[in-house]
GROMACS .gro file of N, CA, C and O in nm:
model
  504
    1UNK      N    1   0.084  -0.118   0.000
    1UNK     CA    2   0.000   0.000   0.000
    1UNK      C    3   0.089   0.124   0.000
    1UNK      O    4   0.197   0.137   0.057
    2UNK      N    5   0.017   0.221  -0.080
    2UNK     CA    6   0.087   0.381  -0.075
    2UNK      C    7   0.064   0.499   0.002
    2UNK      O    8  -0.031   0.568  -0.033
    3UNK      N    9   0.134   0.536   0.104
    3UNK     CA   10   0.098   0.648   0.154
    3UNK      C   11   0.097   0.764   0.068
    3UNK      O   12   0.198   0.812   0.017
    4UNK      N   13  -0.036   0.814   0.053
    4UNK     CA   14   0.031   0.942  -0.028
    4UNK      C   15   0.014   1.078   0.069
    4UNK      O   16  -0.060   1.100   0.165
    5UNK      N   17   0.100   1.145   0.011
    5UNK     CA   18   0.146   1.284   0.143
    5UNK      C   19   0.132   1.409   0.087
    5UNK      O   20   0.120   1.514   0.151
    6UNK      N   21   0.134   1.392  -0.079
    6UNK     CA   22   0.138   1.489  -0.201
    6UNK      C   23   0.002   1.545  -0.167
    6UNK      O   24  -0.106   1.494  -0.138
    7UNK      N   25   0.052   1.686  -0.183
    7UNK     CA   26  -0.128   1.764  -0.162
    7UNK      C   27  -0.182   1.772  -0.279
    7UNK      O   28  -0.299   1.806  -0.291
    8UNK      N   29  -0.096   1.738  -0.396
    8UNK     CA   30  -0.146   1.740  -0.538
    8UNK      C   31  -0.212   1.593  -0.546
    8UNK      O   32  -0.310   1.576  -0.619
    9UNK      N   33  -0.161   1.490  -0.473
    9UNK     CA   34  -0.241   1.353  -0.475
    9UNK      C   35  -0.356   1.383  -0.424
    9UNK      O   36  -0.451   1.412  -0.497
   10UNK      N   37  -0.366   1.381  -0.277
   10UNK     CA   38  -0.456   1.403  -0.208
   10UNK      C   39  -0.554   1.500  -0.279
   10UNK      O   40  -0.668   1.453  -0.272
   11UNK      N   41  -0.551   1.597  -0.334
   11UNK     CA   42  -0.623   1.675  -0.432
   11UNK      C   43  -0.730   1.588  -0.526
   11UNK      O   44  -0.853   1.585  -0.526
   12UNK      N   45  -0.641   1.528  -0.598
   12UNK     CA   46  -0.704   1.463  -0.702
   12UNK      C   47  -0.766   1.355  -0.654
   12UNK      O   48  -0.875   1.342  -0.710
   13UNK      N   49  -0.740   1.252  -0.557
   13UNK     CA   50  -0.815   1.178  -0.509
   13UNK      C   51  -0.935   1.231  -0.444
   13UNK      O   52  -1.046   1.187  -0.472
   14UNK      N   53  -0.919   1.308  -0.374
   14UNK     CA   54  -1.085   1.425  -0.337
   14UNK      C   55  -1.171   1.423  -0.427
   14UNK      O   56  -1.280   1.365  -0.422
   15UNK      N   57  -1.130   1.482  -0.511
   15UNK     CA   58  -1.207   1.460  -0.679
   15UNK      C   59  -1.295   1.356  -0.724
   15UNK      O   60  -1.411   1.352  -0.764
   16UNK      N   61  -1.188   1.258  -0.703
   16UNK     CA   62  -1.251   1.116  -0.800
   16UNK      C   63  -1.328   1.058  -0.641
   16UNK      O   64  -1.413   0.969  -0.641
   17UNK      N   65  -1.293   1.109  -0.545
   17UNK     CA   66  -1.401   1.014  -0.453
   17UNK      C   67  -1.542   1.138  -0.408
   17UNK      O   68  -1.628   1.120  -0.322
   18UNK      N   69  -1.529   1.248  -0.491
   18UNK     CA   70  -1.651   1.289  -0.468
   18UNK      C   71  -1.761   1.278  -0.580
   18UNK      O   72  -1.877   1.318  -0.589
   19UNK      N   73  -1.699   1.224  -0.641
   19UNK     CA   74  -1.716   1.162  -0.787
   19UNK      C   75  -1.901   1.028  -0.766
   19UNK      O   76  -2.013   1.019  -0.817
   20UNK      N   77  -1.819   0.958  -0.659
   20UNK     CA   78  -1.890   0.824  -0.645
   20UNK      C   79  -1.939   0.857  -0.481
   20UNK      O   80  -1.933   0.760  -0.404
   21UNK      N   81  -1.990   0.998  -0.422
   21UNK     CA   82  -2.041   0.964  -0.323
   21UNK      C   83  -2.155   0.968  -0.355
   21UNK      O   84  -2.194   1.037  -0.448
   22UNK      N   85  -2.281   0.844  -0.235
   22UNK     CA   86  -2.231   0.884  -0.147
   22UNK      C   87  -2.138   0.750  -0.039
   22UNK      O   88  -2.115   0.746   0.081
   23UNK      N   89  -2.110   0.673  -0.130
   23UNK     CA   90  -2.074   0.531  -0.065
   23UNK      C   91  -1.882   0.526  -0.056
   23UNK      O   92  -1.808   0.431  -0.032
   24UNK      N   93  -1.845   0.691  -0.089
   24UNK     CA   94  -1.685   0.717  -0.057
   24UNK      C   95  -1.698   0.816   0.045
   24UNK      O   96  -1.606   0.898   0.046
   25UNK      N   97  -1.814   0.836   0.158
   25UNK     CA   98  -1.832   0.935   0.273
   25UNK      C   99  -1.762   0.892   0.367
   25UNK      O  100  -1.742   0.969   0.462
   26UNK      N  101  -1.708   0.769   0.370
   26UNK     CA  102  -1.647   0.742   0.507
   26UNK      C  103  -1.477   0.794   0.496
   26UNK      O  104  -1.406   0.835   0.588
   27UNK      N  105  -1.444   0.775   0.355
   27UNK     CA  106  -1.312   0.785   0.327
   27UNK      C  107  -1.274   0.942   0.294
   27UNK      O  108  -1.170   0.995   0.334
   28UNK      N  109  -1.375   1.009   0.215
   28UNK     CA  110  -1.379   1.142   0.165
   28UNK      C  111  -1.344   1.197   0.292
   28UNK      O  112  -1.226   1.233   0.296
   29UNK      N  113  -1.421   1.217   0.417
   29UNK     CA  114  -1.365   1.307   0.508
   29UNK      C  115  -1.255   1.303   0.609
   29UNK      O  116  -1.225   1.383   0.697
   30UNK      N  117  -1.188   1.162   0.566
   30UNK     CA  118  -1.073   1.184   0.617
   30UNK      C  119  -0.961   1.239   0.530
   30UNK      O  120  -0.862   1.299   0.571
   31UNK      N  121  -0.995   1.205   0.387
   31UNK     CA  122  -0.875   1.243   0.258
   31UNK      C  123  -0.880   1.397   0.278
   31UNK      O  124  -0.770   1.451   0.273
   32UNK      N  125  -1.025   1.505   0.309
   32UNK     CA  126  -1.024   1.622   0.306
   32UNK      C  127  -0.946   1.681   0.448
   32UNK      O  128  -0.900   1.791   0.416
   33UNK      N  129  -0.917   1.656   0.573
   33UNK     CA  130  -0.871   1.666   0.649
   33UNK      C  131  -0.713   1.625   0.634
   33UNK      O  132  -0.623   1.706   0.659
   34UNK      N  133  -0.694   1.526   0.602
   34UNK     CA  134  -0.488   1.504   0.537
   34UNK      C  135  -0.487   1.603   0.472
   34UNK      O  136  -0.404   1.688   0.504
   35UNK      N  137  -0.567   1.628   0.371
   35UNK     CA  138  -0.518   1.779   0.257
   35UNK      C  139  -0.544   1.907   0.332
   35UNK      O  140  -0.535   2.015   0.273
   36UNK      N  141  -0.572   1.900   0.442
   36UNK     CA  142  -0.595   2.085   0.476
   36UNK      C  143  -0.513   2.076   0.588
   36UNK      O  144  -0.531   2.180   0.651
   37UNK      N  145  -0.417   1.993   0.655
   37UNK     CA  146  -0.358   1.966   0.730
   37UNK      C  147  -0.327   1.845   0.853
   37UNK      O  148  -0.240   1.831   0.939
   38UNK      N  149  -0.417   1.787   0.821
   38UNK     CA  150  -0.430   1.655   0.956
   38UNK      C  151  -0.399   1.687   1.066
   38UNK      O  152  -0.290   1.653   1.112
   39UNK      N  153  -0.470   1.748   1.124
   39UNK     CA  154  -0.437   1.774   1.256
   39UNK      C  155  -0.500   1.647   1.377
   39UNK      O  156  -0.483   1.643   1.498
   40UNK      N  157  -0.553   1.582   1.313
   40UNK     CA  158  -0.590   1.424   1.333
   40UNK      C  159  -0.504   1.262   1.376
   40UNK      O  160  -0.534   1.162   1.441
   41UNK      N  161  -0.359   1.319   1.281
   41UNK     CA  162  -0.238   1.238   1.228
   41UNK      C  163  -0.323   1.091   1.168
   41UNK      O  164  -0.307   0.972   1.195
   42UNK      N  165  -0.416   1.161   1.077
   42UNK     CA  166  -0.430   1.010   0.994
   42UNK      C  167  -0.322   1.025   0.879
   42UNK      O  168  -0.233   1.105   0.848
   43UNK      N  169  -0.389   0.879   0.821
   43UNK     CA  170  -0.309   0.855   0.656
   43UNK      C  171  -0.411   0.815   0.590
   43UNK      O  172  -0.516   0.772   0.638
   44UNK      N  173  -0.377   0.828   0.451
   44UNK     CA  174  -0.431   0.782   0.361
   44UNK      C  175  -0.372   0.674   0.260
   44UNK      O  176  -0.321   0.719   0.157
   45UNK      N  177  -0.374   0.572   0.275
   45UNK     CA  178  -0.328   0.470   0.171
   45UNK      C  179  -0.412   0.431   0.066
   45UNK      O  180  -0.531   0.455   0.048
   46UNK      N  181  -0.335   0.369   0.003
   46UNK     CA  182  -0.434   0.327  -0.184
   46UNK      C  183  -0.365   0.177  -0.193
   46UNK      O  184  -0.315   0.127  -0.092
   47UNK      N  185  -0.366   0.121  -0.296
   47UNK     CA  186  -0.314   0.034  -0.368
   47UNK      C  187  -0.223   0.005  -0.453
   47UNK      O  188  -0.143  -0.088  -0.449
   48UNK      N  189  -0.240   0.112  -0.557
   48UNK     CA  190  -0.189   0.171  -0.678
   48UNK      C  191  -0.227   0.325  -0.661
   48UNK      O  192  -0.300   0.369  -0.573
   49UNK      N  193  -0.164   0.401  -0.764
   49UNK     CA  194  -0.158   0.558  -0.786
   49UNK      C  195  -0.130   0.565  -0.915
   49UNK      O  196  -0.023   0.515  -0.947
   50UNK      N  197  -0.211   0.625  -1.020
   50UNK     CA  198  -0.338   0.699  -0.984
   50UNK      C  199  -0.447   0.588  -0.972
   50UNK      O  200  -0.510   0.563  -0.869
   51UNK      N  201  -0.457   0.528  -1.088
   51UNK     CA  202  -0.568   0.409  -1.079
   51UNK      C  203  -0.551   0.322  -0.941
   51UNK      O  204  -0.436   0.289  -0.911
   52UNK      N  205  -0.623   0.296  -0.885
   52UNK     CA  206  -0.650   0.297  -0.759
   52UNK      C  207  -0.755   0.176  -0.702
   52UNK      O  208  -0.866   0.230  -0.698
   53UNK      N  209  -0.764   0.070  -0.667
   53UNK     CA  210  -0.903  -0.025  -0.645
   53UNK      C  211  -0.922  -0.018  -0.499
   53UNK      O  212  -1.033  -0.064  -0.475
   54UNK      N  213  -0.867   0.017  -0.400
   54UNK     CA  214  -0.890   0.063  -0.248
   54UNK      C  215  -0.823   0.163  -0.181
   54UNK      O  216  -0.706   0.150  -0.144
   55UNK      N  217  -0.878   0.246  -0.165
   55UNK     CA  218  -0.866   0.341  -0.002
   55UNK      C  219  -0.874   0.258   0.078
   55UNK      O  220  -0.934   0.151   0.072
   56UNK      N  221  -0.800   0.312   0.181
   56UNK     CA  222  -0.810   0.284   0.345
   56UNK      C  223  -0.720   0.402   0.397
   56UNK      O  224  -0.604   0.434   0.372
   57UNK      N  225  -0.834   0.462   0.491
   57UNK     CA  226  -0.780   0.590   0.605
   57UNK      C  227  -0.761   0.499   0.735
   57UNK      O  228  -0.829   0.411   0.788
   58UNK      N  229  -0.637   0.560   0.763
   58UNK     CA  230  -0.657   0.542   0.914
   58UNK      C  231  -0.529   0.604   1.024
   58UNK      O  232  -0.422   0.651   0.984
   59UNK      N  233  -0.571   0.592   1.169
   59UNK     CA  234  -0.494   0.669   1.224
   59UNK      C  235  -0.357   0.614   1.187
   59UNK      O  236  -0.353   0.494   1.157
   60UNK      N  237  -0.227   0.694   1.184
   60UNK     CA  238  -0.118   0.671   1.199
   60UNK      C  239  -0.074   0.559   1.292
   60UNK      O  240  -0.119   0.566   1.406
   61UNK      N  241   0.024   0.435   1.255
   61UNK     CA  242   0.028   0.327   1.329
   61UNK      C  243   0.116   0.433   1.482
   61UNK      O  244   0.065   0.433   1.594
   62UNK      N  245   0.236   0.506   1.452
   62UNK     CA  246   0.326   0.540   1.584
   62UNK      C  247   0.193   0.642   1.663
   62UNK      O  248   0.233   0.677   1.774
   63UNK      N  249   0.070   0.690   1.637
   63UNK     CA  250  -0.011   0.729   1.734
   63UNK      C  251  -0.144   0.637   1.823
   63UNK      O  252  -0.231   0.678   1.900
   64UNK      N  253  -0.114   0.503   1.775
   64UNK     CA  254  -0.189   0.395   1.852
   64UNK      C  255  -0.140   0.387   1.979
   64UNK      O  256  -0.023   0.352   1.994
   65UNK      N  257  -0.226   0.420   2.099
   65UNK     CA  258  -0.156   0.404   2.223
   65UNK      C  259  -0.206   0.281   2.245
   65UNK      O  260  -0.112   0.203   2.229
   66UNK      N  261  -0.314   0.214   2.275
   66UNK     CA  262  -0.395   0.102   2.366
   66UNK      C  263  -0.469  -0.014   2.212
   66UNK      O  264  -0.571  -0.010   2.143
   67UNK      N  265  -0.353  -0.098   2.220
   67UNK     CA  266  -0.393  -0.199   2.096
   67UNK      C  267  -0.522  -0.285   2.107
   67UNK      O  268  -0.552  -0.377   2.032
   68UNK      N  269  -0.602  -0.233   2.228
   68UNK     CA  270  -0.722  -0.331   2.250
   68UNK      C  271  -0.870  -0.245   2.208
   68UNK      O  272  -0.983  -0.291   2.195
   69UNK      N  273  -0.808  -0.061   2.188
   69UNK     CA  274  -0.893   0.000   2.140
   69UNK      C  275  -0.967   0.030   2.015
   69UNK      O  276  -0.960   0.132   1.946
   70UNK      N  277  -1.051  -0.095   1.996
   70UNK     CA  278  -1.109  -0.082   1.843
   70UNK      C  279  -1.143   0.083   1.785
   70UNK      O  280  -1.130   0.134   1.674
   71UNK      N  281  -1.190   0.132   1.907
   71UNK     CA  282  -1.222   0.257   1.852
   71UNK      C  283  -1.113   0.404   1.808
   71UNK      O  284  -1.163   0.503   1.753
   72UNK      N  285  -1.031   0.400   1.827
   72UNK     CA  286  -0.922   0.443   1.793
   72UNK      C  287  -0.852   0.419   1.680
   72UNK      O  288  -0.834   0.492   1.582
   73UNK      N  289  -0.789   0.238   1.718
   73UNK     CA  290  -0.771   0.210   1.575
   73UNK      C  291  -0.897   0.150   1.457
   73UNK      O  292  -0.927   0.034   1.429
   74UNK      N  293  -0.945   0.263   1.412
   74UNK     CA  294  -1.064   0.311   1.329
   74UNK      C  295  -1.007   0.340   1.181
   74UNK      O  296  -0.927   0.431   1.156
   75UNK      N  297  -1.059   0.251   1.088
   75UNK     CA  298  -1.071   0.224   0.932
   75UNK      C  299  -1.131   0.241   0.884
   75UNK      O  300  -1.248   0.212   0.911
   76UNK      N  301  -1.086   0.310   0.761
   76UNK     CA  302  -1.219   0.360   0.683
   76UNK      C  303  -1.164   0.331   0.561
   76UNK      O  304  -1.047   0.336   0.522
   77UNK      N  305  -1.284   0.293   0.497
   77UNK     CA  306  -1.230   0.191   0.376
   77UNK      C  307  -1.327   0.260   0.240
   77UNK      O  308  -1.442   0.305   0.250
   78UNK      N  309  -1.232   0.251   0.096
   78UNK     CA  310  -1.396   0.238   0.005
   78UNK      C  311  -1.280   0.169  -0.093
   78UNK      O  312  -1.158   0.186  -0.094
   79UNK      N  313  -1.383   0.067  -0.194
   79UNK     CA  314  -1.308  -0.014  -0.247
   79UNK      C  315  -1.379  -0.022  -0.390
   79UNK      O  316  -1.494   0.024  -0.392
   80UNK      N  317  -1.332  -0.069  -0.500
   80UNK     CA  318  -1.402  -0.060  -0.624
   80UNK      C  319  -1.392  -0.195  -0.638
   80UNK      O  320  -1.384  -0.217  -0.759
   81UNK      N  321  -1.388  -0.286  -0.581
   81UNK     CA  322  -1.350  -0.431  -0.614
   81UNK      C  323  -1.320  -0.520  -0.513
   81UNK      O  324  -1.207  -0.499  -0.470
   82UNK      N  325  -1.383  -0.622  -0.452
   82UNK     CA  326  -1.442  -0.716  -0.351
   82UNK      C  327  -1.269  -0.773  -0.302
   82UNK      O  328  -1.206  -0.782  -0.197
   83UNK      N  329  -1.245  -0.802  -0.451
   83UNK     CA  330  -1.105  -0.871  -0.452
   83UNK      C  331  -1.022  -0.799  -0.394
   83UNK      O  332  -0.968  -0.871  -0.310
   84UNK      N  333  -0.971  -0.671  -0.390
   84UNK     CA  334  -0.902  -0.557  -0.371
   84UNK      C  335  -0.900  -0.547  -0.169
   84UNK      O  336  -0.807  -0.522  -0.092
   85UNK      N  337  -1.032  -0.578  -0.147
   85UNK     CA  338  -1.058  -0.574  -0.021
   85UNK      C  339  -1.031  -0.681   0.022
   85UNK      O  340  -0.996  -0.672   0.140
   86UNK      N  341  -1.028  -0.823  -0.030
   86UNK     CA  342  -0.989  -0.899   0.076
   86UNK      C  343  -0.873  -0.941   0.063
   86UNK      O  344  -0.833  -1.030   0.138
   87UNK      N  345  -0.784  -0.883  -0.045
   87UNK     CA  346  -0.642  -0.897  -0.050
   87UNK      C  347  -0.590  -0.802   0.089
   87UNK      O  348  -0.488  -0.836   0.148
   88UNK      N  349  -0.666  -0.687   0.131
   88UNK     CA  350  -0.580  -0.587   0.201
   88UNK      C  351  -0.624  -0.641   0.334
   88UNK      O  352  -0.567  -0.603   0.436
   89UNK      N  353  -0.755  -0.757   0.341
   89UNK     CA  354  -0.766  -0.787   0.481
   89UNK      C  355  -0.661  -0.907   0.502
   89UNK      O  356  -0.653  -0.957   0.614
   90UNK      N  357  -0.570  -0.959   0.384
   90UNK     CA  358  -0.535  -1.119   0.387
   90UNK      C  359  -0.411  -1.070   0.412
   90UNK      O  360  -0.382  -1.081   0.532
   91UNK      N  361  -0.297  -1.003   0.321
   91UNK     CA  362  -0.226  -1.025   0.292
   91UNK      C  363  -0.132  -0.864   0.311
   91UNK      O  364  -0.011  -0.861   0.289
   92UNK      N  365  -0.188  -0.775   0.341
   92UNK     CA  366  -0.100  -0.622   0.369
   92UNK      C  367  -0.073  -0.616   0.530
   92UNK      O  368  -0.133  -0.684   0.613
   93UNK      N  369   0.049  -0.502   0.562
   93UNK     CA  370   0.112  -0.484   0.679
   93UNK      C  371  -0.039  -0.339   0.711
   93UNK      O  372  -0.051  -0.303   0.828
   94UNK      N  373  -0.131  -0.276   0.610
   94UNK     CA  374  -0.193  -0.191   0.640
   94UNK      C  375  -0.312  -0.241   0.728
   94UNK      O  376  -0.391  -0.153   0.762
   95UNK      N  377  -0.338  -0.369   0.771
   95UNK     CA  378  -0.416  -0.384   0.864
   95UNK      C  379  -0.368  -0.490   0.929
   95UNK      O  380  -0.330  -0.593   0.874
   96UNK      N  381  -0.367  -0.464   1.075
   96UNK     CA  382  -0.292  -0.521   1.130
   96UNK      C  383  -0.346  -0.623   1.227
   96UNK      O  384  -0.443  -0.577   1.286
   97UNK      N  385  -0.316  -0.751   1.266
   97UNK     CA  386  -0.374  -0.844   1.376
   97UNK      C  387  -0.354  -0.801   1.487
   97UNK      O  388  -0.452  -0.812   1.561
   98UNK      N  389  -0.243  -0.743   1.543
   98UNK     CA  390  -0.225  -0.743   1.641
   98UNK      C  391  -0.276  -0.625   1.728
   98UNK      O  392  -0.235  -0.605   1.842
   99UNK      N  393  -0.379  -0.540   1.658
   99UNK     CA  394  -0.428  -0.444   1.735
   99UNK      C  395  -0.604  -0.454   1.730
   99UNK      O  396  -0.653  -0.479   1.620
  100UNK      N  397  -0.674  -0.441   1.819
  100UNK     CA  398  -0.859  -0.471   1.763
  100UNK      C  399  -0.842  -0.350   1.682
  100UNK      O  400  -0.761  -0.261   1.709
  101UNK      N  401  -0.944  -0.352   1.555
  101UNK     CA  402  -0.998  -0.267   1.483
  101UNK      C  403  -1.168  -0.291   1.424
  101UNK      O  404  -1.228  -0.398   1.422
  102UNK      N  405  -1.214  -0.174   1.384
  102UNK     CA  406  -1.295  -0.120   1.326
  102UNK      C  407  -1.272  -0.128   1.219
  102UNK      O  408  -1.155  -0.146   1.185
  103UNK      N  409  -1.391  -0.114   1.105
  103UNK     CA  410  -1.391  -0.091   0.947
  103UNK      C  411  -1.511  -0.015   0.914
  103UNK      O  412  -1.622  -0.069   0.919
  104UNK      N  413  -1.499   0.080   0.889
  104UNK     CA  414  -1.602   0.200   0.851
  104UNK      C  415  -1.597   0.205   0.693
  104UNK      O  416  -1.493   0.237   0.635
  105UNK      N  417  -1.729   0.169   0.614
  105UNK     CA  418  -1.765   0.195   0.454
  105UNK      C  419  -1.910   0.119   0.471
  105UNK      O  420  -1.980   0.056   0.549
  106UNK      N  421  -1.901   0.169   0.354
  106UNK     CA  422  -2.045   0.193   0.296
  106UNK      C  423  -2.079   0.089   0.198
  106UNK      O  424  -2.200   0.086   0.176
  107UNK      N  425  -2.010   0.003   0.132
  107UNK     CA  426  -2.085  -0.086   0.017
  107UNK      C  427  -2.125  -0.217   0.066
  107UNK      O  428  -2.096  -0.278   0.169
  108UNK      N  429  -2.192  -0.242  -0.024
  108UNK     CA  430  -2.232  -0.351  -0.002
  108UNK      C  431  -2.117  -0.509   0.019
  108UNK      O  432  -2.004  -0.489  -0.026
  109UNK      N  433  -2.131  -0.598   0.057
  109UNK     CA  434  -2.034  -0.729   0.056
  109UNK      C  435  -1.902  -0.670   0.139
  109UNK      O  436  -1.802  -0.740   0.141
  110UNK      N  437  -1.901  -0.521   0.217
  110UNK     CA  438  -1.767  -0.522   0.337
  110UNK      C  439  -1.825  -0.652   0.448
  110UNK      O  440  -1.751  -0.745   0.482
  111UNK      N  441  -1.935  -0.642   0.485
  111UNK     CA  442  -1.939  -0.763   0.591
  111UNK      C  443  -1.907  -0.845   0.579
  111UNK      O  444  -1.824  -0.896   0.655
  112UNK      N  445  -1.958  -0.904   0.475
  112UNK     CA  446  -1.921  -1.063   0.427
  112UNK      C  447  -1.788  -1.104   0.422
  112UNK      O  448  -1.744  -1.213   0.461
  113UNK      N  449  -1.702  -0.978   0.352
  113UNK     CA  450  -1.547  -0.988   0.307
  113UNK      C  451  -1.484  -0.960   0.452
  113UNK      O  452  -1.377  -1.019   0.469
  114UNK      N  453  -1.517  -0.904   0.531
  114UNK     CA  454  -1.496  -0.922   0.665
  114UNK      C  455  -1.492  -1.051   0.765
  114UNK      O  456  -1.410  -1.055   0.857
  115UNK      N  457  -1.580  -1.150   0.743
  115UNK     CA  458  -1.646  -1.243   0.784
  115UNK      C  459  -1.532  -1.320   0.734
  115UNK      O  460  -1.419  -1.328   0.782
  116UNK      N  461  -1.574  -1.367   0.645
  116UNK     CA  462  -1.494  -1.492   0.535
  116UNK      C  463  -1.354  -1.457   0.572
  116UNK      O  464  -1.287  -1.552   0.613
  117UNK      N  465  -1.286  -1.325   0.565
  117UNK     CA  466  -1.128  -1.362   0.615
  117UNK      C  467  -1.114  -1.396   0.773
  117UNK      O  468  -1.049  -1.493   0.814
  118UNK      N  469  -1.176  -1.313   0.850
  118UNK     CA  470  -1.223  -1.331   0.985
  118UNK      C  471  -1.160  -1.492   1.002
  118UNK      O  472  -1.057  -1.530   1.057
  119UNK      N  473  -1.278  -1.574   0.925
  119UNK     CA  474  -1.294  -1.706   0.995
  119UNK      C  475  -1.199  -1.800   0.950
  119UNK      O  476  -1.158  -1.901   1.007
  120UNK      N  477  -1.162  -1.741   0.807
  120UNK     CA  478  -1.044  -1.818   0.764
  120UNK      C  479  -0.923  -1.837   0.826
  120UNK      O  480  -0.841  -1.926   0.807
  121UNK      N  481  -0.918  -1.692   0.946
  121UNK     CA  482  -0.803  -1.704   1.002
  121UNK      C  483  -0.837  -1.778   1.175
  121UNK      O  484  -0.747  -1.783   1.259
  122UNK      N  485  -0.995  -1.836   1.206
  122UNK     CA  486  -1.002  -1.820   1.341
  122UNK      C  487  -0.987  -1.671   1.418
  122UNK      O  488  -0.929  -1.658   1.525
  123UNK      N  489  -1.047  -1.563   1.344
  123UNK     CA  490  -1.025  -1.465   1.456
  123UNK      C  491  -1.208  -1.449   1.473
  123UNK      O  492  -1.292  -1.499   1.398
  124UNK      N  493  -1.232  -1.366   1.593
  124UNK     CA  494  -1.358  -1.314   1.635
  124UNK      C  495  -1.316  -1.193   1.580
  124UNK      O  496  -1.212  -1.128   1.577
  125UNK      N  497  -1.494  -1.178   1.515
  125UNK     CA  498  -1.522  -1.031   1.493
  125UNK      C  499  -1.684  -1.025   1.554
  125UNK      O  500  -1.763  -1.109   1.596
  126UNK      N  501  -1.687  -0.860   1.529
  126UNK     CA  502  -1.775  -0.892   1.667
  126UNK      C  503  -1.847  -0.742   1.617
  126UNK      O  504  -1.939  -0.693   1.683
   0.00000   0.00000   0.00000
């Protein structure tokens, strides 16, 4: 996954995710907050740049204090492709086991794709 930091990225991604709201609302207002300054200390990661098949916002890993706080470490996801999403729940360092988390979006089949890796690995979700 790519952090992008570029205010000219972050720009243009604003764009194309206001494009497809309203099911990029969870991700849009964190991308608009990185671009006017983050005073939040999130990130914004992608997949690829420019073409792009998942967002995921989330807080900065070095500002996680309490790894049991789902609500903190808080995800926000929008994805153009089922596949895209359960590659980033299977197989990326951008979501991590070892801390509880949250997943905040809007389309349809996040539960399921939630579920199915969930159980594949034996973890509780809840």
């Amino acid at each position: 996954m790519l952090i992008l930091r570029c205010p000219a990225q972050l720009q243009l991604l604003e764009e194309t995710l206001r494009k497809s709201l309203p099911t990029t609302l969870p991700v849009l207002g964190t991308v608009m907050t990185v671009a006017r300054g983050n005073p939040a200390s999130h990130e914004v990661l992608v997949d690829s740049w420019p073409q792009f098949s998942i967002v995921l916002t989330r807080l900065r890993p070095e500002d996680h204090r309490d790894p049991r706080d789902y609500y903190t470490n808080q995800l926000s996801v929008f994805y153009r492709d089922k596949g895209a999403l359960q590659a980033l729940l299977e197989g990326t360092e951008a979501v991590t086991r070892e801390r509880a988390f949250q997943i905040l979006g809007m389309q349809d089949g996040l539960d399921e794709a939630v579920q199915e890796v969930a159980s594949a690995r034996g973890l509780k979700v809840e």
